[in-house]
mmCIF file of C-alpha atoms in Angstrom:
data_model
loop_
_atom_site.group_PDB
_atom_site.id
_atom_site.type_symbol
_atom_site.label_atom_id
_atom_site.label_comp_id
_atom_site.label_asym_id
_atom_site.label_seq_id
_atom_site.Cartn_x
_atom_site.Cartn_y
_atom_site.Cartn_z
ATOM 1 C CA UNK R 1108 16.403 -2.352 9.123
ATOM 2 C CA UNK R 1109 14.093 0.086 7.160
ATOM 3 C CA UNK R 1110 11.778 1.862 10.130
ATOM 4 C CA UNK R 1111 9.102 4.403 9.475
ATOM 5 C CA UNK R 1112 7.304 6.076 11.777
ATOM 6 C CA UNK R 1113 4.125 7.810 11.454
ATOM 7 C CA UNK R 1114 2.968 10.377 13.926
ATOM 8 C CA UNK R 1115 0.201 13.485 14.225
ATOM 9 C CA UNK R 1116 -3.032 11.504 13.701
ATOM 10 C CA UNK R 1117 -6.108 12.061 16.075
ATOM 11 C CA UNK R 1118 -9.238 13.295 16.348
ATOM 12 C CA UNK R 1119 -10.094 16.956 14.409
ATOM 13 C CA UNK R 1120 -13.861 18.159 13.446
ATOM 14 C CA UNK R 1121 -14.475 18.393 10.211
ATOM 15 C CA UNK R 1122 -13.158 21.242 8.368
ATOM 16 C CA UNK R 1123 -10.108 21.302 10.521
ATOM 17 C CA UNK R 1124 -6.624 20.858 9.445
ATOM 18 C CA UNK R 1125 -3.774 18.574 11.178
ATOM 19 C CA UNK R 1126 0.064 17.201 9.856
ATOM 20 C CA UNK R 1127 1.176 13.667 9.785
ATOM 21 C CA UNK R 1128 4.687 13.504 10.129
ATOM 22 C CA UNK R 1129 6.682 9.482 8.944
ATOM 23 C CA UNK R 1130 10.327 9.808 10.692
ATOM 24 C CA UNK R 1131 12.432 7.254 8.455
ATOM 25 C CA UNK R 1132 15.160 5.738 9.189
ATOM 26 C CA UNK R 1133 18.541 3.081 8.114
ATOM 27 C CA UNK R 1134 17.870 4.261 4.393
ATOM 28 C CA UNK R 1135 19.133 6.846 2.425
ATOM 29 C CA UNK R 1136 15.432 8.632 2.617
ATOM 30 C CA UNK R 1137 16.795 11.745 0.118
ATOM 31 C CA UNK R 1138 16.887 9.113 -2.980
ATOM 32 C CA UNK R 1139 13.463 7.475 -2.863
ATOM 33 C CA UNK R 1140 10.101 9.174 -3.867
ATOM 34 C CA UNK R 1141 7.640 8.717 -0.680
ATOM 35 C CA UNK R 1142 4.211 8.318 -0.797
ATOM 36 C CA UNK R 1143 0.784 7.933 1.853
ATOM 37 C CA UNK R 1144 -1.383 5.486 1.559
ATOM 38 C CA UNK R 1145 -4.715 5.300 3.787
ATOM 39 C CA UNK R 1146 -7.151 2.801 4.810
ATOM 40 C CA UNK R 1147 -10.835 3.371 6.108
ATOM 41 C CA UNK R 1148 -11.861 1.758 9.236
ATOM 42 C CA UNK R 1149 -12.635 -2.022 7.764
ATOM 43 C CA UNK R 1150 -11.663 -1.352 4.042
ATOM 44 C CA UNK R 1151 -9.237 -1.441 1.277
ATOM 45 C CA UNK R 1152 -5.718 0.503 0.508
ATOM 46 C CA UNK R 1153 -5.911 3.836 -0.818
ATOM 47 C CA UNK R 1154 -2.564 5.508 -2.185
ATOM 48 C CA UNK R 1155 -3.011 9.711 -1.594
ATOM 49 C CA UNK R 1156 -0.325 11.301 -2.096
ATOM 50 C CA UNK R 1157 3.629 11.090 -3.532
ATOM 51 C CA UNK R 1158 6.486 12.890 -3.725
ATOM 52 C CA UNK R 1159 9.651 12.459 -5.941
ATOM 53 C CA UNK R 1160 13.240 12.952 -5.090
ATOM 54 C CA UNK R 1161 12.947 15.813 -7.309
ATOM 55 C CA UNK R 1162 10.193 16.723 -4.600
ATOM 56 C CA UNK R 1163 7.172 16.837 -7.976
ATOM 57 C CA UNK R 1164 4.286 15.862 -5.866
ATOM 58 C CA UNK R 1165 1.299 14.193 -6.867
ATOM 59 C CA UNK R 1166 -2.139 13.444 -5.383
ATOM 60 C CA UNK R 1167 -5.453 11.150 -5.752
ATOM 61 C CA UNK R 1168 -8.089 13.270 -6.770
ATOM 62 C CA UNK R 1169 -10.140 12.560 -3.240
ATOM 63 C CA UNK R 1170 -7.704 15.314 -2.010
ATOM 64 C CA UNK R 1171 -6.477 17.273 -4.204
ATOM 65 C CA UNK R 1172 -6.158 20.440 -3.647
ATOM 66 C CA UNK R 1173 -6.861 20.109 0.218
ATOM 67 C CA UNK R 1174 -3.787 18.022 1.053
ATOM 68 C CA UNK R 1175 -0.212 18.858 0.616
ATOM 69 C CA UNK R 1176 2.462 16.571 0.965
ATOM 70 C CA UNK R 1177 6.319 17.544 1.710
ATOM 71 C CA UNK R 1178 9.642 16.435 3.362
ATOM 72 C CA UNK R 1179 12.559 17.126 4.643
ATOM 73 C CA UNK R 1180 15.829 15.018 3.829
ATOM 74 C CA UNK R 1181 18.043 17.377 6.320
ATOM 75 C CA UNK R 1182 15.450 15.306 9.013
ATOM 76 C CA UNK R 1183 14.524 12.303 6.992
ATOM 77 C CA UNK R 1184 10.800 13.040 7.436
ATOM 78 C CA UNK R 1185 7.785 12.990 4.972
ATOM 79 C CA UNK R 1186 4.834 14.857 5.857
ATOM 80 C CA UNK R 1187 1.214 15.675 5.214
ATOM 81 C CA UNK R 1188 -0.589 18.646 5.520
ATOM 82 C CA UNK R 1189 -4.199 17.854 6.031
ATOM 83 C CA UNK R 1190 -7.002 20.886 5.397
ATOM 84 C CA UNK R 1191 -10.501 21.065 4.982
ATOM 85 C CA UNK R 1192 -10.872 17.501 6.773
ATOM 86 C CA UNK R 1193 -14.307 15.505 5.851
ATOM 87 C CA UNK R 1194 -15.666 12.594 7.257
ATOM 88 C CA UNK R 1195 -14.710 10.494 4.493
ATOM 89 C CA UNK R 1196 -11.023 11.415 4.943
ATOM 90 C CA UNK R 1197 -11.338 9.156 8.376
ATOM 91 C CA UNK R 1198 -8.411 6.477 8.551
ATOM 92 C CA UNK R 1199 -5.183 4.660 9.108
ATOM 93 C CA UNK R 1200 -2.627 6.680 7.266
ATOM 94 C CA UNK R 1201 0.527 4.745 5.999
ATOM 95 C CA UNK R 1202 3.426 5.802 5.081
ATOM 96 C CA UNK R 1203 5.220 3.846 2.424
ATOM 97 C CA UNK R 1204 8.876 3.398 0.408
ATOM 98 C CA UNK R 1205 8.857 2.145 -2.576
ATOM 99 C CA UNK R 1206 11.628 -0.923 -3.105
ATOM 100 C CA UNK R 1207 14.086 0.914 -5.558
ATOM 101 C CA UNK R 1208 15.243 4.485 -6.096
ATOM 102 C CA UNK R 1209 14.604 3.956 -9.701
ATOM 103 C CA UNK R 1210 11.334 5.562 -10.095
ATOM 104 C CA UNK R 1211 9.099 7.953 -11.986
ATOM 105 C CA UNK R 1212 6.177 10.404 -11.573
ATOM 106 C CA UNK R 1213 6.580 9.814 -7.725
ATOM 107 C CA UNK R 1214 7.275 5.877 -7.026
ATOM 108 C CA UNK R 1215 5.532 4.528 -9.838
ATOM 109 C CA UNK R 1216 7.597 1.671 -11.265
ATOM 110 C CA UNK R 1217 8.160 0.280 -7.894
ATOM 111 C CA UNK R 1218 6.048 -1.307 -5.067
ATOM 112 C CA UNK R 1219 6.136 -0.608 -2.209
ATOM 113 C CA UNK R 1220 8.619 -2.781 0.399
ATOM 114 C CA UNK R 1221 8.334 -0.725 3.748
ATOM 115 C CA UNK R 1222 5.985 0.727 5.265
ATOM 116 C CA UNK R 1223 5.097 2.510 8.730
ATOM 117 C CA UNK R 1224 2.657 1.076 11.519
ATOM 118 C CA UNK R 1225 0.004 4.062 10.321
ATOM 119 C CA UNK R 1226 -1.785 6.735 12.417
ATOM 120 C CA UNK R 1227 -5.277 7.124 12.540
ATOM 121 C CA UNK R 1228 -7.239 10.169 11.765
ATOM 122 C CA UNK R 1229 -10.753 10.538 12.853
ATOM 123 C CA UNK R 1230 -13.204 13.286 11.611
ATOM 124 C CA UNK R 1231 -15.581 13.706 13.634
ATOM 125 C CA UNK R 1232 -17.655 16.359 15.334
ATOM 126 C CA UNK E 549 -7.462 5.214 -13.914
ATOM 127 C CA UNK E 550 -6.597 1.144 -13.779
ATOM 128 C CA UNK E 551 -9.252 -0.736 -11.824
ATOM 129 C CA UNK E 552 -8.808 -4.014 -9.896
ATOM 130 C CA UNK E 553 -11.221 -6.206 -9.150
ATOM 131 C CA UNK E 554 -10.470 -8.957 -6.892
ATOM 132 C CA UNK E 555 -12.060 -12.328 -6.593
ATOM 133 C CA UNK E 556 -13.238 -14.107 -4.776
ATOM 134 C CA UNK E 557 -14.327 -11.556 -1.663
ATOM 135 C CA UNK E 558 -14.096 -14.123 0.610
ATOM 136 C CA UNK E 559 -11.981 -17.829 0.434
ATOM 137 C CA UNK E 560 -12.925 -19.923 2.998
ATOM 138 C CA UNK E 561 -10.312 -22.966 3.455
ATOM 139 C CA UNK E 562 -8.401 -25.175 5.500
ATOM 140 C CA UNK E 563 -4.948 -25.534 6.727
ATOM 141 C CA UNK E 564 -2.962 -27.714 4.108
ATOM 142 C CA UNK E 565 -5.215 -26.771 1.259
ATOM 143 C CA UNK E 566 -4.444 -25.063 -1.674
ATOM 144 C CA UNK E 567 -5.459 -21.164 -2.198
ATOM 145 C CA UNK E 568 -6.056 -19.227 -5.705
ATOM 146 C CA UNK E 569 -6.649 -15.915 -5.489
ATOM 147 C CA UNK E 570 -7.485 -13.726 -8.916
ATOM 148 C CA UNK E 571 -6.947 -9.939 -9.482
ATOM 149 C CA UNK E 572 -8.574 -8.600 -12.785
ATOM 150 C CA UNK E 573 -7.235 -5.265 -14.559
ATOM 151 C CA UNK E 574 -9.556 -3.220 -15.865
ATOM 152 C CA UNK E 575 -6.900 -2.352 -18.752
ATOM 153 C CA UNK E 576 -3.511 -3.901 -19.861
ATOM 154 C CA UNK E 577 -0.930 -3.386 -16.764
ATOM 155 C CA UNK E 578 2.243 -3.249 -18.226
ATOM 156 C CA UNK E 579 5.655 -4.657 -17.862
ATOM 157 C CA UNK E 580 3.464 -6.994 -15.635
ATOM 158 C CA UNK E 581 3.994 -4.044 -12.599
ATOM 159 C CA UNK E 582 1.486 -5.769 -10.574
ATOM 160 C CA UNK E 583 2.320 -6.321 -6.736
ATOM 161 C CA UNK E 584 0.390 -8.895 -3.878
ATOM 162 C CA UNK E 585 0.430 -7.785 -0.324
ATOM 163 C CA UNK E 586 -0.776 -9.264 2.569
ATOM 164 C CA UNK E 587 -2.141 -7.392 5.887
ATOM 165 C CA UNK E 588 -3.285 -8.882 9.137
ATOM 166 C CA UNK E 589 -5.467 -7.699 11.749
ATOM 167 C CA UNK E 590 -3.941 -4.382 13.069
ATOM 168 C CA UNK E 591 -1.096 -4.900 10.797
ATOM 169 C CA UNK E 592 0.631 -2.897 8.078
ATOM 170 C CA UNK E 593 0.702 -4.600 4.896
ATOM 171 C CA UNK E 594 3.502 -6.758 4.040
ATOM 172 C CA UNK E 595 4.982 -6.815 0.515
ATOM 173 C CA UNK E 596 4.983 -10.344 -0.867
ATOM 174 C CA UNK E 597 4.829 -10.724 -4.599
ATOM 175 C CA UNK E 598 6.472 -7.847 -6.919
ATOM 176 C CA UNK E 599 6.332 -7.870 -10.924
ATOM 177 C CA UNK E 600 3.579 -10.353 -10.678
ATOM 178 C CA UNK E 601 5.863 -13.306 -10.240
ATOM 179 C CA UNK E 602 8.814 -12.196 -8.097
ATOM 180 C CA UNK E 603 9.029 -13.255 -4.597
ATOM 181 C CA UNK E 604 9.856 -10.074 -2.083
ATOM 182 C CA UNK E 605 12.554 -11.085 0.328
ATOM 183 C CA UNK E 606 12.103 -13.558 2.416
ATOM 184 C CA UNK E 607 8.627 -14.469 1.410
ATOM 185 C CA UNK E 608 7.950 -18.431 1.485
ATOM 186 C CA UNK E 609 8.405 -20.535 -1.690
ATOM 187 C CA UNK E 610 4.553 -21.947 -0.866
ATOM 188 C CA UNK E 611 3.731 -18.639 -2.269
ATOM 189 C CA UNK E 612 3.678 -17.705 -6.260
ATOM 190 C CA UNK E 613 2.688 -15.243 -8.640
ATOM 191 C CA UNK E 614 1.190 -15.507 -12.129
ATOM 192 C CA UNK E 615 -0.301 -13.706 -14.946
ATOM 193 C CA UNK E 616 0.277 -10.486 -17.399
ATOM 194 C CA UNK E 617 -2.090 -8.217 -18.948
ATOM 195 C CA UNK E 618 -5.025 -7.961 -17.115
ATOM 196 C CA UNK E 619 -5.287 -11.080 -15.379
ATOM 197 C CA UNK E 620 -2.625 -12.331 -12.652
ATOM 198 C CA UNK E 621 -3.366 -14.441 -9.567
ATOM 199 C CA UNK E 622 -1.462 -15.050 -6.024
ATOM 200 C CA UNK E 623 -1.303 -19.151 -5.347
ATOM 201 C CA UNK E 624 -0.631 -20.489 -1.815
ATOM 202 C CA UNK E 625 0.274 -24.206 -2.346
ATOM 203 C CA UNK E 626 -0.145 -25.609 1.516
ATOM 204 C CA UNK E 627 -2.018 -22.995 3.665
ATOM 205 C CA UNK E 628 -0.209 -22.352 6.698
ATOM 206 C CA UNK E 629 -2.035 -21.029 9.648
ATOM 207 C CA UNK E 630 0.053 -17.790 9.436
ATOM 208 C CA UNK E 631 -1.600 -17.656 6.160
ATOM 209 C CA UNK E 632 -4.984 -16.449 6.828
ATOM 210 C CA UNK E 633 -5.083 -12.550 6.355
ATOM 211 C CA UNK E 634 -6.499 -10.670 3.307
ATOM 212 C CA UNK E 635 -4.497 -10.256 0.382
ATOM 213 C CA UNK E 636 -4.785 -7.139 -1.708
ATOM 214 C CA UNK E 637 -3.150 -6.590 -5.290
ATOM 215 C CA UNK E 638 -1.645 -3.399 -6.513
ATOM 216 C CA UNK E 639 -0.381 -1.962 -9.893
ATOM 217 C CA UNK E 640 2.170 0.233 -10.435
ATOM 218 C CA UNK E 641 2.863 0.549 -13.647
ATOM 219 C CA UNK E 642 0.345 3.828 -13.962
ATOM 220 C CA UNK E 643 -0.602 6.708 -11.956
ATOM 221 C CA UNK E 644 -2.388 6.977 -10.110
ATOM 222 C CA UNK E 645 -1.065 3.331 -8.241
ATOM 223 C CA UNK E 646 -4.418 1.353 -7.141
ATOM 224 C CA UNK E 647 -5.100 -1.113 -5.053
ATOM 225 C CA UNK E 648 -7.689 -4.489 -5.581
ATOM 226 C CA UNK E 649 -10.895 -4.061 -2.742
ATOM 227 C CA UNK E 650 -8.671 -7.316 -1.417
ATOM 228 C CA UNK E 651 -9.948 -11.284 -0.801
ATOM 229 C CA UNK E 652 -10.027 -12.518 3.098
ATOM 230 C CA UNK E 653 -8.909 -15.595 3.112
ATOM 231 C CA UNK E 654 -10.344 -17.007 6.153
ATOM 232 C CA UNK E 655 -10.251 -20.786 8.098
ATOM 233 C CA UNK E 656 -12.900 -23.145 6.988
#
């Protein structure tokens, strides 16, 4: 069974930095584009960032220039380096896997069939 | 970016009743790349439908999806207690992928 396990969340002050990790198992990680999706408390889902198999990266306008997505295929792990954090970045961050390996533009063309349990990031002084 | 608008915001129904949820896109969603997810409190979203009308693995046939272009719907034929949750539509045709704001299905 596919498993995605996020870690690295916590309380950080505005302007601070945090790195999230997502450990993947039970599928061939290197063959899939991967994404981060977040959900602010009591709010809906927002796609944040994606990275393709070929390491091309994609970002929502709301995080562009502040967040960096990366992956280590030798460790089957996805990362999200977050800097210049703002109160509005407070959310549960999920990593998500597309249903198929045949995607474009960082996972487009496929829904997410597997999600992690999420890790909470709280930006507050 | 494609904006998805879900309606109603909240739907109050009783077990055994039929639920119909709507998702309208601001522009045509090509190839019907429209998915539906179910989310229960404290849990990650779960994929229900993809390609507008295909059920994901393990999803009950009480769930069905339809639509194309800009208008899509999710129907739950006979509500079970475990169906009461929040439902999101998502388009994955055009970058950035976007989600609707959600419909909360609550027990009447």
